[in-house]
Phi, psi and omega in degrees: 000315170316299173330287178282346171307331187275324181280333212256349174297317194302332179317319172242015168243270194189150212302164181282129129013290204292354168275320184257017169210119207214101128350114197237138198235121179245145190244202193296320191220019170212167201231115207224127181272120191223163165279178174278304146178243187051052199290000175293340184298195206239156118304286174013273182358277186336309196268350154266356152264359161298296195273024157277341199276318179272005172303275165340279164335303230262306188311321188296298223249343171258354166287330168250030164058063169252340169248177206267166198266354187271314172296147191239337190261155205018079163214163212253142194035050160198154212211163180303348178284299181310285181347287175301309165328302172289307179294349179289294176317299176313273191355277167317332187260009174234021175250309178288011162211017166238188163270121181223149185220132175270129183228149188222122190251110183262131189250118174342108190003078163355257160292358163305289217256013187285149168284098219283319169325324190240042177251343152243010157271020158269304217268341157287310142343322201274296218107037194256152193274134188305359153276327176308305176325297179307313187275351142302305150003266171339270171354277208283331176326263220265029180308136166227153153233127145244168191253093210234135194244097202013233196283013184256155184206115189251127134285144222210145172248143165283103168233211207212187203237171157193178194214125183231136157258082187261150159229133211257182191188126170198152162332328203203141182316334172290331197249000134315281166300328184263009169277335160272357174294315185310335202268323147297332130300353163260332164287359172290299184298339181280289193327306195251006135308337148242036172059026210256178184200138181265143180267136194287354175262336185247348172267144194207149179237179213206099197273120171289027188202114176355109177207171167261055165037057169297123162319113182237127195248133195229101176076213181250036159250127163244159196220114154283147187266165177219184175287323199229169176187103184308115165244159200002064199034081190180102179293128191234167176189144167297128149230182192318302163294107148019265170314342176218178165270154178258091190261350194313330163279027190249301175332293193314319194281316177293307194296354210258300190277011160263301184329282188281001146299306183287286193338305186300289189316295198302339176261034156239358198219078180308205188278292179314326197209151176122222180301158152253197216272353166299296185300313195276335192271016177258347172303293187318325191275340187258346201242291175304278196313282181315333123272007135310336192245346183297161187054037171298293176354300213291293222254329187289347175313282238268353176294189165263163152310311224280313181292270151051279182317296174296334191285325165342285201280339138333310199278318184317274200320298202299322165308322183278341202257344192269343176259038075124055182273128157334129162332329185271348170337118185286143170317319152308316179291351184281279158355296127020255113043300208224018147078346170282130184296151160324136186317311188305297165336314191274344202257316172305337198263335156291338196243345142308310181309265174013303196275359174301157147249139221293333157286028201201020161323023216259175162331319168296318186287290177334332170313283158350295181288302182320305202306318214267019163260334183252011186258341148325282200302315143356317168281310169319276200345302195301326181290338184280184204253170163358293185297311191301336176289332191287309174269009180197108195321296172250155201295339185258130164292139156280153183319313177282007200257107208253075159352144159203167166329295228278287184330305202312335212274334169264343171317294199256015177081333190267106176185196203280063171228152156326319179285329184286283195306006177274313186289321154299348190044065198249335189197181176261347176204161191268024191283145159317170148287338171309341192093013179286127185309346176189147184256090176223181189310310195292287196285352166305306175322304193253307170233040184260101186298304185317355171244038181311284189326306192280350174276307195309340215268323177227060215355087166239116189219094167225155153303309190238148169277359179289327177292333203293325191260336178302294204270185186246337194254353177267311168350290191308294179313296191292341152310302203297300200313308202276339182313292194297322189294302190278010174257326176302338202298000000 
């Protein structure tokens, strides 16, 4: 009730102090957003009621088709995936039959330096209602964020970023260069009409056609071209066809930065000990994956086998660290292991989805998907080796059958067996101590008397290794088993 009593004032005086300034306090080992004050309020509050208050606005300006069709940000069913969508499109469709250039215009700490008077006679001019107004006004005068350290202290007014994109075209390279001179002139004149400035270091252009990286001087800016060139975090380069683009520095660059991302995680949480394998694939599938795949539309039509391979052996390497595998561990049986598809695969199975239509959503089309996900992982199977066949009929796992350091190692033959470390040239030969011709998963399970005592202590007692993964309850016993087993080893 404080809460809405404070909104309804604001409508006609102006925001509470503690809304628009919001305070980052670090103490030795923690980090905490706190208000400056009326600490009974919410910090919350502010910010889902700013951003109803701008709903409102936004809703407002596309019912009566006041914004260009062109803007992608905060508009309803679009997004930085359209945005890039439509420049790819554009691009491509004047690079095959003009001379065309991508220019990414960045204007020198925007909103820092925006004139906010005459961004709200624009919004009074639209007819947007003047309680709104006031109280944006309000809102953006005085946003601060500070930063306070022991005795130190920054205050900062807080404003926000944005990204304009042009892509320019002309029959011939001259005429070309003077269609972005024209065209940076003129955002230089919008720019200092609103007391703005374009930065001559972050805006850059990125020419679609064999040329010799002409300079281009606009006024008193100058703008260099580069080879690659980042839009809404998504690396482009020209390439040699015509018809397409060059994303391989974007793969590349994704793979750099997860490799060392992962890199950070797995070397707090070995094989034997840390998350276990639950914990680690929902990082991977939430954190990893999901920036590896972002603006998959945009870049994946245009890879290679070669970039493929590589997104491939990226899910792999990661995946053996999450069912906790040997290294030599095959990819299928990992895959397998851990119900996930190849990265390209999984990425191939989203962009079905796409072509589903989405108001037609139904039990079949999910149908659709699953099927064609499980006919992948089918195909691993048929490719695994022998032992992995021996505890699994087919590609699906149950559900309770959880990896570990210890299982996976009898799962796939490759761990702390005689036959394995044989093979590895780890010893000289794969014979048991029992005297059996080979030390593997299979004969430990079933007739390998020195561990008798230890099948009996948990009761494993089978024909086949396939009853081990059937039940639930020999399941439980046989962890305990491989547990019990490699602490003796």
């Amino acid at each position: 009730m404080k809460s809405l009593r404070c909104f309804r004032t604001s409508l006609s005086q102006q925001c509470p102090l503690s809304w628009v300034c919001k305070a980052a306090v670090l103490g030795q080992f923690s980090v905490a957003v706190v208000s400056n004050e009326e600490p009974q309020m919410s910090p919350y509050i502010s910010i889902t009621t700013m951003i109803s208050i701008l709903d409102v606005i936004i809703k407002y300006y596309e019912d009566f088709n006041l914004l260009s069709d062109r803007q992608h940000g905060f508009r309803r069913s679009k997004s930085t995936i359209t945005a890039l969508t439509e420049i790819i499109k554009i691009a491509l469709e004047h690079k095959t039959r003009e001379y065309a250039a991508i220019i990414a215009v960045d204007i020198s700490a925007a909103f820092d330096n925006a004139w906010w008077p005459a961004l709200m006679k624009r919004l009074d001019e639209d007819g947007v209602q003047a309680s709104m107004i006031k109280l944006l006004q309000s809102y953006f005068d005085n946003r601060r964020i500070r930063f306070r350290y022991s005795s130190t202290e920054i205050n900062k007014k807080l404003r926000y970023a944005d990204d304009i994109t042009l892509i320019c075209w002309n029959k011939s390279p001259e005429q070309l260069r003077k269609t972005i001179d024209n065209v940076l002139r003129k955002i230089n004149k919008w720019c200092e009409s609103r007391k703005l400035k374009l930065s001559d270091e972050k805006t850059k252009i990125l020419y679609l056609y064999k040329c010799n990286s002409d300079i281009i001087v606009s006024g008193s800016k100058l703008i260099k071209p580069v080879e690659e060139l980042k839009i809404l975090g998504v690396t482009i380069k020209n390439h040699r066809v015509r018809s397409k683009l060059d994303f391989t520095p974007h793969v590349n660059e994704m793979i750099i930065k997860v490799t060392r991302a992962s890199g950070y995680l797995f070397g707090l949480t070995k094989k034997a000990w840390g998350l276990d394998f639950r914990r680690r694939l929902i990082l991977y599938k939430t954190l990893y994956r999901s920036t590896i795949t972002y603006g998959y539309p945009i870049w994946y039509p245009f890879i290679n086998k070669k970039s493929k391979d590589k997104l491939n052996s990226l899910q792999y390497s990661i995946l053996k660290h999450c069912i906790q595998a040997y290294s030599t561990t095959s990819s299928d049986c990992t895959h397998i292991l851990a119900q996930v598809p190849k990265l390209t695969e999984y990425i191939e199975s989203n962009m079905l989805k796409t072509e589903i239509n989405y108001n037609r959503f139904d039990s079949s089309s999910r149908n659709i998907i699953s099927n064609y996900i499980r006919e992948k992982l089918q195909k691993y199977y048929e490719k695994t080796n022998t032992i992995f066949k021996s505890f699994f009929t087919d590609s699906q796992i149950p559900k309770y059958v959880k990896p570990n350091f210890y299982n996976v190692q009898f799962f796939t033959g490759h761990g702390n067996f005689r036959s394995y470390l044989y093979k590895v040239r780890k010893t000289d030969s794969p014979k048991c101590s029992c005297g059996a011709e080979e030390e593997n998963p299979v004969h430990i399970l079933t007739d390998c008397r020195l561990v008798e005592d230890l099948r009996v202590k948990n009761q494993i007692n089978i024909n086949c290794l396939n009853q081990i993964v059937n039940n639930r309850y020999m399941y439980i016993n046989f962890n305990r088993f491989c547990r019990m087993f490699f602490s003796n080893r």
